[in-house]
Amino acid sequence: MSRTPVKPEPPILPPPAAAVPAKSKRRRNGLVYLVIGLCLVTLVLVVVFKKRTPPVTVQTEKVARRNLTEVVVANGKIQPVIQVPISAEVSGEITELPVKEGQFVHKGDLLLKIKPDFYVAALNQSKAAYESSLNGQTTAQATLEKAEADYKRNRELFDRKLISEADYIGFKTGRDIAKAQLNSSVHQVEMAQASVASAEEQLAKTTIVSPIEGTVSRLKSQVGERVLGTVQNAGTEIMTIADLNEMETRVDIGEMDVVLIQPGQKVRLEVDAFKDKKFPGTVTQIANSSKASGLTASAYTSSQSQEATKFEVRIHINEKEFFRPGMSVTAEIETRYRTNALTVPLASVTTRPPKPPEKKAGSATNNASAATNAVRGSTNNVSTSSTNAVAADKKSKDSMPKLSEVVFVLEGDHVKMAPVKIGICDDNYWEITDGLAEGQEIVVGGYRAISRDLADGKKVKKGVAEADTNSK
């Protein structure tokens, strides 16, 4: 039997999708575009607000007129106006020291004695030499008288031709020798007499009396101590006598301020030991040379590398008080005065580079032409170009803008940078000689805003300083 072939069944296809309406497609695209647009707007707003800085919070004050007194402040020590260091002029052991530190002594009072045994022996020796020289002078005088008599007698004999010429010359020479011996003995007597005076002076120096009326402010030696004294060099300093009724302050002033100091200027003195009182004083003396000028070359170089140049200024204390030598003091010297001066607070003045000059039209073309000519010149002559480059570099350094003093003036919601010229100052205010007018409102705080944040045209707002806000 033959089989009939089976036909394959056709595949079953899914029904066709329904067609999307055109209106729904447009709505979807619009939503996508809207989201993208919102993202772009948000990004732009973020960038804009990020670049936009808030106004700087400042404090202001108006320019006013005040009286100013400029002072120079210096530190120093209190010292007596008159003080005499007592040093030994002869060497020896101290045998008597009847005074104590702090004791008051009158002029001529005994201060100390040095063991005189050696100097007594030296005086006796000088006196013996003096007596011996006197005896020698007497002997020389007698010898001269005898030689003179022999000469006269033999001269008569020579005139009668009774003695030879050689004998006559011998008697004449003997007389001349006797005269010379007498003159020598006279000078020996003078030398011996001077030696006695010197020995007496050395012996007298073993007793030291007070040269002035004052107080023993310092005592460095004791009984039994040996002291050194020489004529050429200063001997051992034993004590110091000072007149404590007249005291002065000695302060060191820098070379920048010493030119402002003049004798007679008023001074306010604050002594550390008297904290609640200030003493009036007057400048009496200003050193003509610095403290380092008397040093050797090596010591001067070492001193210069360690500290600034200082000049000593002496100030007389007008009031009497129980001051002690060496007390620390702070002096405020009134140097210059201004009455009814235009003033601003110290904190309001700062420094800024000057404004750059406005560039004129065609300056860029001229600069480019100059640069081209410079390049051509350097190609023609290398050495000349190198010299010009060095000169130009030096000129550029010299022509660098210097910082100038400025004040920020409030104008509405922003500030204007105003260059000013300053004069003297006191503890709180600067004198303004040019650049501001009375009544103008200026920025006086805070410190960071004035020193760094503010610039010409910067927006500001009035407010309390951050430190004050935090404290509240």
Short mmCIF file of C-alpha atoms in Angstrom, two decimals:
data_model
loop_
_atom_site.label_atom_id
_atom_site.label_comp_id
_atom_site.label_asym_id
_atom_site.label_seq_id
_atom_site.Cartn_x
_atom_site.Cartn_y
_atom_site.Cartn_z
CA MET A 1 0.00 0.00 0.00
CA SER A 2 1.26 3.38 -0.81
CA ARG A 3 1.35 6.11 1.91
CA THR A 4 0.06 9.58 1.21
CA PRO A 5 2.58 12.36 2.20
CA VAL A 6 1.56 14.72 5.07
CA LYS A 7 1.79 18.45 4.37
CA PRO A 8 3.45 20.65 7.08
CA GLU A 9 1.25 23.16 8.79
CA PRO A 10 2.07 26.85 8.26
CA PRO A 11 3.62 28.78 11.30
CA ILE A 12 1.35 30.76 13.48
CA LEU A 13 2.39 34.46 13.47
CA PRO A 14 1.63 36.88 16.38
CA PRO A 15 -0.96 39.48 15.73
CA PRO A 16 0.46 42.80 14.54
CA ALA A 17 0.97 45.49 17.28
CA ALA A 18 -1.34 48.35 17.42
CA ALA A 19 0.00 51.59 15.89
CA VAL A 20 1.16 54.31 18.44
CA PRO A 21 -0.76 57.52 18.04
CA ALA A 22 1.35 60.55 16.90
CA LYS A 23 0.00 62.76 19.71
CA SER A 24 1.45 60.52 22.50
CA LYS A 25 4.89 60.50 20.85
CA ARG A 26 5.10 64.27 20.80
CA ARG A 27 4.18 64.47 24.49
CA ARG A 28 7.01 62.10 25.45
CA ASN A 29 9.59 64.13 23.51
CA GLY A 30 8.38 67.30 25.18
CA LEU A 31 8.91 65.84 28.64
CA VAL A 32 12.49 64.84 27.75
CA TYR A 33 13.27 68.29 26.46
CA LEU A 34 11.71 69.85 29.54
CA VAL A 35 13.87 67.77 31.88
CA ILE A 36 17.02 68.63 29.91
CA GLY A 37 16.11 72.32 29.97
CA LEU A 38 15.52 72.29 33.71
CA CYS A 39 18.90 70.63 34.23
CA LEU A 40 20.64 73.27 32.13
CA VAL A 41 18.88 76.14 33.94
CA THR A 42 19.78 74.63 37.29
CA LEU A 43 23.43 74.27 36.25
CA VAL A 44 23.57 77.89 35.06
CA LEU A 45 21.99 79.16 38.27
CA VAL A 46 24.46 77.14 40.38
CA VAL A 47 27.41 78.60 38.45
CA VAL A 48 26.05 82.14 38.67
CA PHE A 49 25.32 82.01 42.41
CA LYS A 50 28.64 80.32 43.05
CA LYS A 51 30.52 83.18 41.38
CA ARG A 52 28.46 85.77 43.19
CA THR A 53 30.22 86.70 46.50
CA PRO A 54 28.35 88.06 49.50
CA PRO A 55 29.11 91.61 50.68
CA VAL A 56 31.89 92.04 53.25
CA THR A 57 30.77 92.90 56.77
CA VAL A 58 32.54 96.02 58.01
CA GLN A 59 32.40 98.60 60.79
CA THR A 60 32.60 102.29 59.99
CA GLU A 61 33.43 105.59 61.66
CA LYS A 62 33.49 109.19 60.51
CA VAL A 63 36.65 111.23 60.03
CA ALA A 64 36.98 113.72 62.91
CA ARG A 65 39.40 116.29 64.29
CA ARG A 66 41.37 115.59 67.46
CA ASN A 67 44.47 116.69 69.37
CA LEU A 68 47.39 114.28 68.95
CA THR A 69 50.58 113.76 70.93
CA GLU A 70 53.21 111.49 69.41
CA VAL A 71 55.25 109.52 71.93
CA VAL A 72 58.38 107.38 71.71
CA VAL A 73 58.35 104.47 74.14
CA ALA A 74 61.61 103.05 75.51
CA ASN A 75 62.72 100.87 78.41
CA GLY A 76 65.63 101.50 80.73
CA LYS A 77 66.93 101.64 84.30
CA ILE A 78 66.92 104.20 87.08
CA GLN A 79 70.37 105.46 88.05
CA PRO A 80 71.64 108.29 90.27
CA VAL A 81 72.62 111.48 88.49
CA ILE A 82 75.88 111.52 90.47
CA GLN A 83 77.58 108.26 91.39
CA VAL A 84 81.28 107.70 92.01
CA PRO A 85 82.91 104.26 91.86
CA ILE A 86 85.59 103.93 94.53
CA SER A 87 88.65 102.00 93.31
CA ALA A 88 92.00 101.27 94.90
CA GLU A 89 95.03 103.17 93.60
CA VAL A 90 97.51 101.03 95.54
CA SER A 91 97.61 97.29 96.06
CA GLY A 92 97.28 95.62 99.44
CA GLU A 93 95.00 94.07 102.02
CA ILE A 94 91.96 95.89 103.38
CA THR A 95 92.49 96.35 107.11
CA GLU A 96 89.59 98.69 107.93
CA LEU A 97 86.14 98.99 106.30
CA PRO A 98 83.89 100.98 108.64
CA VAL A 99 80.99 101.47 106.19
CA LYS A 100 78.16 99.16 105.13
CA GLU A 101 76.01 99.03 102.01
CA GLY A 102 73.17 101.54 102.27
CA GLN A 103 75.01 103.71 104.83
CA PHE A 104 74.98 107.49 104.35
CA VAL A 105 78.42 109.14 104.37
CA HIS A 106 79.58 112.74 104.31
CA LYS A 107 82.35 114.15 102.20
CA GLY A 108 85.70 113.30 103.81
CA ASP A 109 84.44 110.38 105.92
CA LEU A 110 86.72 107.34 106.15
CA LEU A 111 85.69 104.56 103.77
CA LEU A 112 88.54 102.05 104.11
CA LYS A 113 92.21 101.54 104.87
CA ILE A 114 94.75 99.36 103.09
CA LYS A 115 97.63 97.75 105.00
CA PRO A 116 100.37 100.45 104.90
CA ASP A 117 103.47 98.49 106.01
CA PHE A 118 105.03 98.27 102.56
CA TYR A 119 104.40 101.93 101.82
CA VAL A 120 105.73 103.07 105.21
CA ALA A 121 108.97 101.19 104.49
CA ALA A 122 109.19 102.74 101.04
CA LEU A 123 108.73 106.21 102.56
CA ASN A 124 111.47 105.60 105.12
CA GLN A 125 113.78 104.39 102.39
CA SER A 126 113.08 107.51 100.32
CA LYS A 127 113.73 109.75 103.32
CA ALA A 128 117.05 108.02 103.98
CA ALA A 129 118.06 108.48 100.36
CA TYR A 130 117.09 112.15 100.64
CA GLU A 131 119.28 112.64 103.74
CA SER A 132 122.15 110.89 101.99
CA SER A 133 121.83 113.18 98.99
CA LEU A 134 121.90 116.21 101.28
CA ASN A 135 125.18 114.96 102.77
CA GLY A 136 126.54 114.42 99.30
CA GLN A 137 125.62 117.99 98.39
CA THR A 138 127.45 119.29 101.47
CA THR A 139 130.53 117.26 100.56
CA ALA A 140 130.44 118.55 96.99
CA GLN A 141 130.17 122.13 98.24
CA ALA A 142 133.27 121.70 100.46
CA THR A 143 135.21 120.10 97.64
CA LEU A 144 134.35 123.02 95.36
CA GLU A 145 135.49 125.56 97.95
CA LYS A 146 138.86 123.78 98.36
CA ALA A 147 139.31 123.50 94.56
CA GLU A 148 138.47 127.18 94.15
CA ALA A 149 141.09 128.20 96.77
CA ASP A 150 143.77 125.99 95.18
CA TYR A 151 143.00 127.47 91.78
CA LYS A 152 143.34 131.07 92.96
CA ARG A 153 146.62 130.44 94.81
CA ASN A 154 148.23 128.58 91.91
CA ARG A 155 147.01 131.19 89.43
CA GLU A 156 149.11 133.81 91.23
CA LEU A 157 152.11 131.49 91.13
CA PHE A 158 151.55 130.88 87.42
CA ASP A 159 151.41 134.61 86.78
CA ARG A 160 154.86 134.92 88.47
CA LYS A 161 156.18 132.08 86.38
CA LEU A 162 156.79 129.97 89.48
CA ILE A 163 154.81 126.88 88.29
CA SER A 164 154.46 125.27 84.95
CA GLU A 165 151.46 125.70 82.70
CA ALA A 166 150.55 122.00 83.07
CA ASP A 167 150.25 122.37 86.85
CA TYR A 168 148.08 125.48 86.41
CA ILE A 169 145.72 123.68 83.98
CA GLY A 170 145.45 120.78 86.45
CA PHE A 171 144.21 123.07 89.25
CA LYS A 172 141.78 124.79 86.87
CA THR A 173 140.34 121.46 85.74
CA GLY A 174 139.95 120.32 89.35
CA ARG A 175 137.88 123.42 90.10
CA ASP A 176 135.59 122.78 87.10
CA ILE A 177 135.08 119.14 88.14
CA ALA A 178 134.14 120.25 91.66
CA LYS A 179 131.53 122.63 90.22
CA ALA A 180 130.00 119.82 88.12
CA GLN A 181 129.92 117.49 91.12
CA LEU A 182 128.10 120.15 93.15
CA ASN A 183 125.46 120.61 90.41
CA SER A 184 125.00 116.81 90.23
CA SER A 185 124.54 116.59 93.98
CA VAL A 186 121.91 119.35 93.84
CA HIS A 187 119.90 117.37 91.26
CA GLN A 188 120.30 114.20 93.31
CA VAL A 189 118.78 116.02 96.25
CA GLU A 190 115.83 117.10 94.08
CA MET A 191 115.34 113.50 92.88
CA ALA A 192 115.44 112.22 96.43
CA GLN A 193 112.96 114.88 97.50
CA ALA A 194 110.57 113.88 94.67
CA SER A 195 110.93 110.25 95.69
CA VAL A 196 109.91 111.16 99.24
CA ALA A 197 106.85 113.04 97.95
CA SER A 198 105.86 110.04 95.80
CA ALA A 199 106.23 107.65 98.73
CA GLU A 200 104.15 109.95 100.93
CA GLU A 201 101.43 110.06 98.26
CA GLN A 202 101.42 106.27 97.93
CA LEU A 203 101.13 105.97 101.70
CA ALA A 204 98.28 108.49 101.75
CA LYS A 205 96.40 106.44 99.14
CA THR A 206 96.16 103.56 101.59
CA THR A 207 93.49 105.64 103.33
CA ILE A 208 90.40 106.32 101.17
CA VAL A 209 87.78 108.90 102.15
CA SER A 210 84.43 109.76 100.55
CA PRO A 211 84.74 112.27 97.67
CA ILE A 212 81.05 113.26 97.84
CA GLU A 213 78.11 113.26 100.21
CA GLY A 214 75.88 110.29 99.43
CA THR A 215 74.93 106.70 100.09
CA VAL A 216 77.00 103.54 99.72
CA SER A 217 74.83 102.06 96.96
CA ARG A 218 77.08 99.06 96.32
CA LEU A 219 79.79 97.35 98.38
CA LYS A 220 81.89 94.71 96.63
CA SER A 221 84.81 94.05 99.04
CA GLN A 222 85.24 92.96 102.64
CA VAL A 223 87.89 93.31 105.36
CA GLY A 224 90.90 91.07 104.67
CA GLU A 225 90.36 91.02 100.93
CA ARG A 226 93.31 91.98 98.72
CA VAL A 227 92.75 94.68 96.14
CA LEU A 228 94.79 95.60 93.10
CA GLY A 229 95.71 99.17 92.28
CA THR A 230 97.96 100.59 89.56
CA VAL A 231 98.59 104.01 88.14
CA GLN A 232 98.08 103.06 84.49
CA ASN A 233 94.95 100.89 84.86
CA ALA A 234 91.80 101.09 86.92
CA GLY A 235 92.14 99.25 90.19
CA THR A 236 89.71 96.94 91.94
CA GLU A 237 86.29 98.60 92.33
CA ILE A 238 85.51 98.39 96.04
CA MET A 239 82.24 100.31 96.37
CA THR A 240 80.01 102.93 94.76
CA ILE A 241 78.90 106.18 96.40
CA ALA A 242 75.74 107.73 94.93
CA ASP A 243 73.58 110.76 95.63
CA LEU A 244 70.11 109.20 95.79
CA ASN A 245 68.39 112.57 96.11
CA GLU A 246 68.77 113.23 92.39
CA MET A 247 67.77 110.30 90.16
CA GLU A 248 67.53 109.89 86.40
CA THR A 249 66.39 107.31 83.90
CA ARG A 250 68.73 106.01 81.22
CA VAL A 251 66.93 104.49 78.24
CA ASP A 252 68.06 103.18 74.85
CA ILE A 253 66.43 104.78 71.78
CA GLY A 254 66.66 103.37 68.25
CA GLU A 255 68.28 105.38 65.47
CA MET A 256 64.90 105.94 63.74
CA ASP A 257 63.43 107.69 66.80
CA VAL A 258 66.46 109.42 68.33
CA VAL A 259 66.25 112.22 65.74
CA LEU A 260 62.89 113.19 67.26
CA ILE A 261 64.28 113.54 70.79
CA GLN A 262 65.29 116.99 72.03
CA PRO A 263 66.48 118.22 75.47
CA GLY A 264 63.62 119.65 77.50
CA GLN A 265 60.89 117.36 76.14
CA LYS A 266 58.31 116.08 78.63
CA VAL A 267 58.36 112.42 79.63
CA ARG A 268 55.94 110.14 81.46
CA LEU A 269 57.75 107.48 83.49
CA GLU A 270 56.18 104.24 84.66
CA VAL A 271 58.29 102.40 87.25
CA ASP A 272 57.56 98.71 87.65
CA ALA A 273 57.83 98.98 91.44
CA PHE A 274 55.16 101.75 91.51
CA LYS A 275 52.49 100.33 89.21
CA ASP A 276 49.68 102.75 90.02
CA LYS A 277 51.66 105.95 89.57
CA LYS A 278 53.37 107.78 86.72
CA PHE A 279 56.22 110.19 87.34
CA PRO A 280 56.97 113.29 85.25
CA GLY A 281 60.41 113.71 83.78
CA THR A 282 62.46 115.86 81.41
CA VAL A 283 64.99 114.89 78.76
CA THR A 284 68.39 116.23 79.84
CA GLN A 285 71.01 114.54 77.65
CA ILE A 286 71.17 112.67 74.33
CA ALA A 287 74.21 110.61 73.36
CA ASN A 288 76.09 111.86 70.30
CA SER A 289 77.25 108.38 69.32
CA SER A 290 75.71 104.94 69.51
CA LYS A 291 76.64 102.39 72.13
CA ALA A 292 78.48 100.26 69.54
CA SER A 293 80.71 103.12 68.30
CA GLY A 294 83.28 102.60 71.07
CA LEU A 295 83.82 98.92 70.32
CA THR A 296 86.63 97.36 68.31
CA ALA A 297 86.02 96.33 64.71
CA SER A 298 85.36 92.67 65.51
CA ALA A 299 83.19 93.46 68.52
CA TYR A 300 81.31 96.09 66.53
CA THR A 301 80.53 93.59 63.75
CA SER A 302 79.32 91.05 66.29
CA SER A 303 77.18 93.66 68.04
CA GLN A 304 75.65 94.82 64.76
CA SER A 305 74.65 91.26 63.87
CA GLN A 306 72.91 90.77 67.22
CA GLU A 307 71.01 93.99 67.90
CA ALA A 308 69.98 97.28 66.35
CA THR A 309 71.84 100.54 66.82
CA LYS A 310 70.86 102.25 70.09
CA PHE A 311 71.54 105.69 71.58
CA GLU A 312 71.43 106.41 75.31
CA VAL A 313 69.05 109.15 76.44
CA ARG A 314 69.04 110.48 80.01
CA ILE A 315 65.82 111.68 81.62
CA HIS A 316 65.71 113.57 84.91
CA ILE A 317 62.94 112.47 87.31
CA ASN A 318 61.19 115.59 88.57
CA GLU A 319 59.51 114.00 91.61
CA LYS A 320 61.37 112.48 94.53
CA GLU A 321 60.50 108.96 95.60
CA PHE A 322 62.28 106.08 97.29
CA PHE A 323 63.89 104.87 94.09
CA ARG A 324 66.69 102.35 94.11
CA PRO A 325 69.41 102.22 91.46
CA GLY A 326 68.67 99.59 88.81
CA MET A 327 64.87 99.70 88.96
CA SER A 328 63.17 99.00 85.61
CA VAL A 329 61.23 101.85 84.02
CA THR A 330 59.23 102.51 80.86
CA ALA A 331 59.51 106.03 79.42
CA GLU A 332 56.99 107.70 77.12
CA ILE A 333 58.71 110.70 75.54
CA GLU A 334 56.37 113.31 74.03
CA THR A 335 58.04 114.30 70.76
CA ARG A 336 55.48 116.07 68.53
CA TYR A 337 52.05 117.66 68.99
CA ARG A 338 49.11 118.43 66.68
CA THR A 339 46.05 120.52 67.59
CA ASN A 340 42.70 120.06 65.81
CA ALA A 341 44.21 117.59 63.34
CA LEU A 342 42.20 115.46 60.92
CA THR A 343 42.41 111.94 62.32
CA VAL A 344 41.36 108.35 61.59
CA PRO A 345 41.76 105.20 63.71
CA LEU A 346 45.03 103.31 63.35
CA ALA A 347 43.25 100.17 62.13
CA SER A 348 41.63 101.99 59.20
CA VAL A 349 44.93 102.68 57.40
CA THR A 350 46.40 99.87 55.31
CA THR A 351 48.62 99.49 52.24
CA ARG A 352 47.74 98.58 48.67
CA PRO A 353 49.53 98.76 45.31
CA PRO A 354 48.66 101.96 43.41
CA LYS A 355 46.06 101.82 40.66
CA PRO A 356 47.57 100.99 37.23
CA PRO A 357 47.43 103.91 34.75
CA GLU A 358 44.85 103.71 31.98
CA LYS A 359 46.27 102.48 28.68
CA LYS A 360 45.87 104.81 25.70
CA ALA A 361 44.75 103.72 22.27
CA GLY A 362 47.54 102.45 20.11
CA SER A 363 49.74 101.53 23.06
CA ALA A 364 49.57 97.83 22.17
CA THR A 365 50.71 98.60 18.62
CA ASN A 366 53.57 100.72 19.90
CA ASN A 367 54.63 98.00 22.37
CA ALA A 368 54.56 95.38 19.63
CA SER A 369 56.65 97.62 17.34
CA ALA A 370 59.15 98.25 20.17
CA ALA A 371 59.40 94.53 20.84
CA THR A 372 60.04 93.85 17.14
CA ASN A 373 62.79 96.47 17.02
CA ALA A 374 64.35 95.00 20.16
CA VAL A 375 64.41 91.53 18.60
CA ARG A 376 66.01 92.87 15.43
CA GLY A 377 68.61 94.76 17.46
CA SER A 378 69.46 91.64 19.46
CA THR A 379 69.93 89.67 16.26
CA ASN A 380 72.39 92.25 14.92
CA ASN A 381 74.42 92.60 18.12
CA VAL A 382 74.26 89.92 20.81
CA SER A 383 76.47 91.71 23.34
CA THR A 384 74.51 94.95 23.09
CA SER A 385 71.27 93.02 23.58
CA SER A 386 72.62 91.37 26.73
CA THR A 387 73.63 94.73 28.19
CA ASN A 388 70.26 96.24 27.35
CA ALA A 389 68.49 93.27 28.93
CA VAL A 390 70.38 93.75 32.21
CA ALA A 391 69.64 97.47 32.18
CA ALA A 392 65.99 96.83 31.41
CA ASP A 393 65.75 94.31 34.24
CA LYS A 394 67.27 96.79 36.67
CA LYS A 395 64.95 99.51 35.44
CA SER A 396 61.94 97.24 35.84
CA LYS A 397 62.92 96.48 39.43
CA ASP A 398 63.38 100.18 40.19
CA SER A 399 60.06 101.03 38.56
CA MET A 400 58.08 98.41 40.51
CA PRO A 401 55.10 100.10 42.17
CA LYS A 402 55.55 100.82 45.85
CA LEU A 403 52.79 100.17 48.34
CA SER A 404 50.92 103.29 49.39
CA GLU A 405 48.77 104.04 52.42
CA VAL A 406 45.04 103.90 51.67
CA VAL A 407 41.72 104.22 53.48
CA PHE A 408 38.42 102.70 52.32
CA VAL A 409 35.64 105.31 52.12
CA LEU A 410 32.03 104.11 52.32
CA GLU A 411 29.89 105.14 49.32
CA GLY A 412 26.45 103.58 49.48
CA ASP A 413 26.74 99.80 49.41
CA HIS A 414 30.38 99.73 48.28
CA VAL A 415 33.73 101.22 49.23
CA LYS A 416 36.17 103.43 47.40
CA MET A 417 39.93 103.09 47.93
CA ALA A 418 41.33 106.53 48.76
CA PRO A 419 45.13 107.08 48.92
CA VAL A 420 46.10 109.23 51.90
CA LYS A 421 49.16 110.92 53.38
CA ILE A 422 49.72 110.28 57.06
CA GLY A 423 51.50 112.41 59.67
CA ILE A 424 52.10 111.69 63.33
CA CYS A 425 50.14 109.21 65.45
CA ASP A 426 49.36 108.45 69.05
CA ASP A 427 48.15 105.21 70.63
CA ASN A 428 44.82 105.26 68.74
CA TYR A 429 44.77 107.63 65.77
CA TRP A 430 46.71 108.65 62.65
CA GLU A 431 46.95 112.24 61.47
CA ILE A 432 45.75 112.60 57.85
CA THR A 433 47.44 115.44 55.98
CA ASP A 434 45.91 114.76 52.54
CA GLY A 435 43.30 112.53 50.90
CA LEU A 436 40.26 112.82 53.22
CA ALA A 437 37.76 115.40 54.38
CA GLU A 438 36.11 115.84 57.75
CA GLY A 439 32.88 113.90 58.11
CA GLN A 440 33.61 111.20 55.53
CA GLU A 441 32.58 107.72 56.64
CA ILE A 442 35.44 105.22 56.47
CA VAL A 443 35.89 101.55 57.23
CA VAL A 444 37.58 100.90 60.59
CA GLY A 445 37.05 97.12 60.93
CA GLY A 446 37.40 94.26 60.89
CA TYR A 447 41.05 93.60 60.55
CA ARG A 448 40.78 90.88 57.90
CA ALA A 449 38.46 92.97 55.75
CA ILE A 450 40.80 95.98 55.75
CA SER A 451 44.06 94.09 55.40
CA ARG A 452 43.00 91.56 52.75
CA ASP A 453 39.35 91.35 51.62
CA LEU A 454 38.45 94.90 50.63
CA ALA A 455 39.23 96.37 47.24
CA ASP A 456 38.13 99.39 45.23
CA GLY A 457 34.40 99.03 44.43
CA LYS A 458 33.86 96.08 46.77
CA LYS A 459 30.33 95.69 48.12
CA VAL A 460 30.01 95.91 51.87
CA LYS A 461 27.42 95.93 54.60
CA LYS A 462 27.58 97.33 58.10
CA GLY A 463 27.61 94.83 60.90
CA VAL A 464 29.23 93.71 64.12
CA ALA A 465 32.70 92.18 64.03
CA GLU A 466 32.85 88.40 64.07
CA ALA A 467 34.66 88.35 67.40
CA ASP A 468 31.90 90.46 68.99
CA THR A 469 29.21 88.22 67.49
CA ASN A 470 30.86 85.09 68.83
CA SER A 471 31.24 86.64 72.28
CA LYS A 472 27.52 87.48 72.30
#
